[in-house]
Amino acid sequence: GAGVSQSPRYKVTKRGQDVALRCDPISGHVSLYWYRQALGQGPEFLTYFNYEAQQDKSGLPNDRFSAERPEGSISTLTIQRTEQRDSAMYRCASSHSDSSGNTIYFGEGSWLTVV
Amino acid sequence: AQSVTQLDSHVSVSEGTPVLLRCNYSSSYSPSLFWYVQHPNKGLQLLLKYTSAATLVKGINGFEAEFKKSETSFHLTKPSAHMSDAAEYFCVVSGTDKLIFGTGTRLQVFP
């Protein structure tokens, strides 16, 4: 597609439920990133893939959070047993490679509200 | 480790006056630096980036930023603000494998 596509754009879920957020990166982009942005804050790094390999997951807050990119294209961020503190905008981004200085393109994000 | 500090959480200007959004960086090596803009209910859009070429970088919508190594700064400027410039602006440094964002500066433009 023309840009990074994320779905759903808005998700309201009850505490304790699992949620899956999907990211479809720009075609041909090798690197894919997940960020979380709380209200009034800058985006914070969660995890990153090169092709299907998860290169860095140091930003995942705890083991309820996981991500995969099985075929090196579409990625899914899964949050198990959601808690209210998980409410945030989850942003996906992709870039042509992981070289420093490469332009990273962001999707419009998925707003998650846990009630 | 890399980090950025945005010195102002809010900046207010009148339409037609200059804009200055301040950013200082910390990096153990020559950094790549970016400015991103976020309009309400929109995605993050790249304004400009510095990758060790010219120190004065021109971006979209009339914005530019100057890399000053001696001051470890990468301030964003625009000669004349427009109402449509009202948004959140993020200064960003590239780490080894990820972008590190500042906390953002909200720009208000008054008529």
mmCIF file of C-alpha atoms in Angstrom:
data_model
loop_
_atom_site.group_PDB
_atom_site.id
_atom_site.type_symbol
_atom_site.label_atom_id
_atom_site.label_comp_id
_atom_site.label_asym_id
_atom_site.label_seq_id
_atom_site.Cartn_x
_atom_site.Cartn_y
_atom_site.Cartn_z
ATOM 1 C CA GLY A 1 0.000 0.000 0.000
ATOM 2 C CA ALA A 2 0.950 3.639 -0.121
ATOM 3 C CA GLY A 3 1.595 3.976 3.595
ATOM 4 C CA VAL A 4 1.751 2.062 6.845
ATOM 5 C CA SER A 5 -1.702 0.730 7.612
ATOM 6 C CA GLN A 6 -2.899 -0.145 11.097
ATOM 7 C CA SER A 7 -6.071 -1.795 12.311
ATOM 8 C CA PRO A 8 -8.231 -1.372 14.174
ATOM 9 C CA ARG A 9 -7.962 2.409 14.388
ATOM 10 C CA TYR A 10 -9.961 2.387 17.616
ATOM 11 C CA LYS A 11 -10.435 -0.451 20.067
ATOM 12 C CA VAL A 12 -12.310 -0.452 23.342
ATOM 13 C CA THR A 13 -11.882 -3.598 25.388
ATOM 14 C CA LYS A 14 -12.737 -4.775 28.858
ATOM 15 C CA ARG A 15 -10.010 -5.286 31.397
ATOM 16 C CA GLY A 16 -8.726 -8.838 31.270
ATOM 17 C CA GLN A 17 -9.451 -9.384 27.581
ATOM 18 C CA ASP A 18 -6.744 -10.024 25.005
ATOM 19 C CA VAL A 19 -6.296 -7.644 22.073
ATOM 20 C CA ALA A 20 -4.423 -7.966 18.810
ATOM 21 C CA LEU A 21 -3.300 -4.935 16.838
ATOM 22 C CA ARG A 22 -2.283 -5.328 13.238
ATOM 23 C CA CYS A 23 0.277 -3.472 11.168
ATOM 24 C CA ASP A 24 0.740 -3.663 7.425
ATOM 25 C CA PRO A 25 4.027 -1.905 6.564
ATOM 26 C CA ILE A 26 4.974 -0.170 3.353
ATOM 27 C CA SER A 27 5.607 -2.772 0.686
ATOM 28 C CA GLY A 28 9.239 -3.818 0.557
ATOM 29 C CA HIS A 29 10.206 -2.279 3.870
ATOM 30 C CA VAL A 30 12.555 -4.504 5.795
ATOM 31 C CA SER A 31 12.278 -2.986 9.238
ATOM 32 C CA LEU A 32 9.116 -2.705 11.289
ATOM 33 C CA TYR A 33 8.742 -0.946 14.630
ATOM 34 C CA TRP A 34 6.113 -0.760 17.329
ATOM 35 C CA TYR A 35 5.805 2.283 19.571
ATOM 36 C CA ARG A 36 3.380 3.228 22.328
ATOM 37 C CA GLN A 37 2.296 6.802 22.941
ATOM 38 C CA ALA A 38 0.419 7.763 26.077
ATOM 39 C CA LEU A 39 -1.632 10.935 26.119
ATOM 40 C CA GLY A 40 0.620 13.983 26.304
ATOM 41 C CA GLN A 41 3.801 11.973 25.836
ATOM 42 C CA GLY A 42 6.176 11.190 23.015
ATOM 43 C CA PRO A 43 6.178 7.757 21.420
ATOM 44 C CA GLU A 44 8.131 5.105 23.341
ATOM 45 C CA PHE A 45 9.850 2.209 21.632
ATOM 46 C CA LEU A 46 8.399 -1.253 22.201
ATOM 47 C CA THR A 47 9.986 -3.645 19.719
ATOM 48 C CA TYR A 48 11.454 -3.920 16.241
ATOM 49 C CA PHE A 49 11.827 -6.498 13.459
ATOM 50 C CA ASN A 50 14.143 -6.962 10.532
ATOM 51 C CA TYR A 51 12.237 -9.173 8.129
ATOM 52 C CA GLU A 52 10.654 -11.808 10.395
ATOM 53 C CA ALA A 53 13.324 -11.659 13.082
ATOM 54 C CA GLN A 54 12.572 -9.748 16.249
ATOM 55 C CA GLN A 55 15.775 -7.796 16.778
ATOM 56 C CA ASP A 56 14.952 -5.879 19.910
ATOM 57 C CA LYS A 57 12.081 -6.278 22.341
ATOM 58 C CA SER A 58 13.605 -4.340 25.185
ATOM 59 C CA GLY A 59 10.752 -1.845 25.232
ATOM 60 C CA LEU A 60 7.968 -4.347 25.826
ATOM 61 C CA PRO A 61 6.756 -3.464 29.323
ATOM 62 C CA ASN A 62 6.075 -7.000 30.558
ATOM 63 C CA ASP A 63 5.345 -10.525 29.377
ATOM 64 C CA ARG A 64 1.705 -9.719 28.591
ATOM 65 C CA PHE A 65 3.001 -7.957 25.505
ATOM 66 C CA SER A 66 4.255 -9.878 22.493
ATOM 67 C CA ALA A 67 4.736 -9.234 18.811
ATOM 68 C CA GLU A 68 5.311 -11.313 15.738
ATOM 69 C CA ARG A 69 5.997 -10.861 12.060
ATOM 70 C CA PRO A 70 5.959 -14.437 10.772
ATOM 71 C CA GLU A 71 6.408 -13.784 7.058
ATOM 72 C CA GLY A 72 8.423 -10.614 7.271
ATOM 73 C CA SER A 73 5.545 -8.376 6.262
ATOM 74 C CA ILE A 74 2.421 -7.931 8.392
ATOM 75 C CA SER A 75 2.982 -7.742 12.136
ATOM 76 C CA THR A 76 0.686 -8.293 15.090
ATOM 77 C CA LEU A 77 1.127 -6.810 18.550
ATOM 78 C CA THR A 78 -0.773 -8.810 21.148
ATOM 79 C CA ILE A 79 -1.621 -7.698 24.658
ATOM 80 C CA GLN A 80 -2.907 -10.404 26.949
ATOM 81 C CA ARG A 81 -5.087 -9.820 30.000
ATOM 82 C CA THR A 82 -5.327 -6.111 29.302
ATOM 83 C CA GLU A 83 -5.158 -3.599 32.127
ATOM 84 C CA GLN A 84 -6.314 0.005 32.243
ATOM 85 C CA ARG A 85 -2.713 1.232 32.189
ATOM 86 C CA ASP A 86 -2.368 -0.337 28.713
ATOM 87 C CA SER A 87 -4.653 2.371 27.307
ATOM 88 C CA ALA A 88 -2.631 4.343 24.766
ATOM 89 C CA MET A 89 -2.028 4.935 21.097
ATOM 90 C CA TYR A 90 -0.024 2.081 19.573
ATOM 91 C CA ARG A 91 1.958 3.148 16.544
ATOM 92 C CA CYS A 92 3.573 0.995 13.915
ATOM 93 C CA ALA A 93 6.319 2.246 11.638
ATOM 94 C CA SER A 94 8.451 0.832 8.862
ATOM 95 C CA SER A 95 11.629 1.689 7.038
ATOM 96 C CA HIS A 96 13.536 0.442 4.055
ATOM 97 C CA SER A 97 16.372 -0.799 6.262
ATOM 98 C CA ASP A 98 17.607 -0.438 9.802
ATOM 99 C CA SER A 99 20.460 1.879 8.887
ATOM 100 C CA SER A 100 20.748 4.864 11.127
ATOM 101 C CA GLY A 101 19.279 7.866 9.361
ATOM 102 C CA ASN A 102 16.871 5.870 7.255
ATOM 103 C CA THR A 103 13.505 7.532 7.121
ATOM 104 C CA ILE A 104 10.931 5.782 9.270
ATOM 105 C CA TYR A 105 7.315 6.125 8.230
ATOM 106 C CA PHE A 106 4.550 5.915 10.808
ATOM 107 C CA GLY A 107 1.011 4.690 10.532
ATOM 108 C CA GLU A 108 -1.918 6.599 11.978
ATOM 109 C CA GLY A 109 -1.941 4.383 15.037
ATOM 110 C CA SER A 110 -4.403 2.230 16.928
ATOM 111 C CA TRP A 111 -6.115 3.835 19.893
ATOM 112 C CA LEU A 112 -6.629 1.288 22.641
ATOM 113 C CA THR A 113 -8.930 2.013 25.555
ATOM 114 C CA VAL A 114 -9.211 -0.538 28.342
ATOM 115 C CA VAL A 115 -12.293 -0.095 30.501
ATOM 116 C CA ALA B 1 23.156 6.316 24.994
ATOM 117 C CA GLN B 2 21.189 8.730 22.889
ATOM 118 C CA SER B 3 18.547 11.128 24.152
ATOM 119 C CA VAL B 4 16.843 14.375 23.252
ATOM 120 C CA THR B 5 15.476 17.146 25.424
ATOM 121 C CA GLN B 6 12.809 19.483 24.156
ATOM 122 C CA LEU B 7 13.173 22.595 26.203
ATOM 123 C CA ASP B 8 9.613 23.891 25.891
ATOM 124 C CA SER B 9 6.444 21.875 26.345
ATOM 125 C CA HIS B 10 4.315 24.683 24.863
ATOM 126 C CA VAL B 11 5.105 27.528 22.486
ATOM 127 C CA SER B 12 2.599 30.181 21.453
ATOM 128 C CA VAL B 13 3.136 32.572 18.552
ATOM 129 C CA SER B 14 1.067 34.941 16.485
ATOM 130 C CA GLU B 15 0.402 34.160 12.855
ATOM 131 C CA GLY B 16 3.136 35.659 10.685
ATOM 132 C CA THR B 17 5.778 35.742 13.423
ATOM 133 C CA PRO B 18 8.825 33.460 13.635
ATOM 134 C CA VAL B 19 8.728 30.023 15.217
ATOM 135 C CA LEU B 20 11.534 28.556 17.340
ATOM 136 C CA LEU B 21 11.214 25.087 18.869
ATOM 137 C CA ARG B 22 14.272 24.102 20.871
ATOM 138 C CA CYS B 23 15.911 20.703 21.078
ATOM 139 C CA ASN B 24 19.153 19.539 22.654
ATOM 140 C CA TYR B 25 20.544 16.095 22.039
ATOM 141 C CA SER B 26 22.935 13.725 23.721
ATOM 142 C CA SER B 27 24.782 11.135 21.690
ATOM 143 C CA SER B 28 27.965 9.145 22.045
ATOM 144 C CA TYR B 29 28.542 9.305 18.318
ATOM 145 C CA SER B 30 27.564 11.479 15.389
ATOM 146 C CA PRO B 31 23.786 11.364 15.522
ATOM 147 C CA SER B 32 21.022 11.296 12.996
ATOM 148 C CA LEU B 33 18.354 13.781 14.066
ATOM 149 C CA PHE B 34 14.796 14.306 12.941
ATOM 150 C CA TRP B 35 11.812 16.514 13.552
ATOM 151 C CA TYR B 36 8.369 14.941 13.292
ATOM 152 C CA VAL B 37 5.012 16.716 13.442
ATOM 153 C CA GLN B 38 1.747 15.303 14.712
ATOM 154 C CA HIS B 39 -1.520 16.988 13.844
ATOM 155 C CA PRO B 40 -4.624 16.044 15.843
ATOM 156 C CA ASN B 41 -5.949 12.633 14.876
ATOM 157 C CA LYS B 42 -3.230 12.222 12.291
ATOM 158 C CA GLY B 43 -0.105 10.135 12.026
ATOM 159 C CA LEU B 44 3.429 11.312 12.638
ATOM 160 C CA GLN B 45 4.864 13.105 9.644
ATOM 161 C CA LEU B 46 8.559 13.634 9.002
ATOM 162 C CA LEU B 47 9.412 17.337 8.704
ATOM 163 C CA LEU B 48 13.137 17.024 8.126
ATOM 164 C CA LYS B 49 16.199 14.979 8.986
ATOM 165 C CA TYR B 50 19.907 15.532 9.543
ATOM 166 C CA THR B 51 22.337 12.752 8.664
ATOM 167 C CA SER B 52 25.787 14.400 8.784
ATOM 168 C CA ALA B 53 25.574 16.209 5.474
ATOM 169 C CA ALA B 54 24.756 19.943 5.470
ATOM 170 C CA THR B 55 24.250 21.330 8.962
ATOM 171 C CA LEU B 56 21.320 23.486 7.857
ATOM 172 C CA VAL B 57 18.497 21.204 6.901
ATOM 173 C CA LYS B 58 15.414 22.367 5.020
ATOM 174 C CA GLY B 59 12.178 20.512 5.482
ATOM 175 C CA ILE B 60 8.608 20.681 4.357
ATOM 176 C CA ASN B 61 6.206 23.599 4.903
ATOM 177 C CA GLY B 62 9.008 26.148 5.240
ATOM 178 C CA PHE B 63 10.600 24.615 8.327
ATOM 179 C CA GLU B 64 14.317 24.259 8.773
ATOM 180 C CA ALA B 65 16.708 23.153 11.494
ATOM 181 C CA GLU B 66 20.384 23.738 12.151
ATOM 182 C CA PHE B 67 22.679 21.106 13.618
ATOM 183 C CA LYS B 68 25.131 22.745 16.017
ATOM 184 C CA LYS B 69 27.603 20.249 17.399
ATOM 185 C CA SER B 70 29.249 22.750 19.745
ATOM 186 C CA GLU B 71 25.892 23.434 21.387
ATOM 187 C CA THR B 72 24.483 19.898 20.935
ATOM 188 C CA SER B 73 21.374 21.533 19.565
ATOM 189 C CA PHE B 74 18.989 20.946 16.682
ATOM 190 C CA HIS B 75 16.437 23.746 16.947
ATOM 191 C CA LEU B 76 13.505 23.933 14.534
ATOM 192 C CA THR B 77 12.628 27.285 12.997
ATOM 193 C CA LYS B 78 10.221 28.853 10.567
ATOM 194 C CA PRO B 79 10.302 32.513 9.541
ATOM 195 C CA SER B 80 6.557 33.056 9.533
ATOM 196 C CA ALA B 81 3.995 30.913 11.349
ATOM 197 C CA HIS B 82 0.763 29.859 9.711
ATOM 198 C CA MET B 83 -2.399 28.766 11.465
ATOM 199 C CA SER B 84 -1.995 25.309 9.957
ATOM 200 C CA ASP B 85 1.337 24.898 11.798
ATOM 201 C CA ALA B 86 -0.494 24.382 15.089
ATOM 202 C CA ALA B 87 0.438 20.843 16.117
ATOM 203 C CA GLU B 88 2.714 18.762 18.337
ATOM 204 C CA TYR B 89 6.361 18.642 17.288
ATOM 205 C CA PHE B 90 8.813 15.939 18.277
ATOM 206 C CA CYS B 91 12.588 16.095 18.165
ATOM 207 C CA VAL B 92 14.014 12.635 17.552
ATOM 208 C CA VAL B 93 17.464 11.055 17.653
ATOM 209 C CA SER B 94 18.297 7.792 15.981
ATOM 210 C CA GLY B 95 19.764 5.139 18.253
ATOM 211 C CA THR B 96 21.462 2.029 16.992
ATOM 212 C CA ASP B 97 18.216 0.415 15.938
ATOM 213 C CA LYS B 98 15.371 2.685 16.955
ATOM 214 C CA LEU B 99 14.172 6.250 17.159
ATOM 215 C CA ILE B 100 14.205 7.998 20.515
ATOM 216 C CA PHE B 101 11.596 10.723 20.867
ATOM 217 C CA GLY B 102 11.543 13.843 22.942
ATOM 218 C CA THR B 103 8.493 14.646 25.023
ATOM 219 C CA GLY B 104 7.106 17.010 22.415
ATOM 220 C CA THR B 105 6.385 20.722 22.040
ATOM 221 C CA ARG B 106 2.842 21.861 21.424
ATOM 222 C CA LEU B 107 2.778 24.836 19.077
ATOM 223 C CA GLN B 108 -0.182 27.202 19.252
ATOM 224 C CA VAL B 109 -0.657 29.838 16.575
ATOM 225 C CA PHE B 110 -2.915 32.786 17.309
ATOM 226 C CA PRO B 111 -4.530 34.911 14.594
#
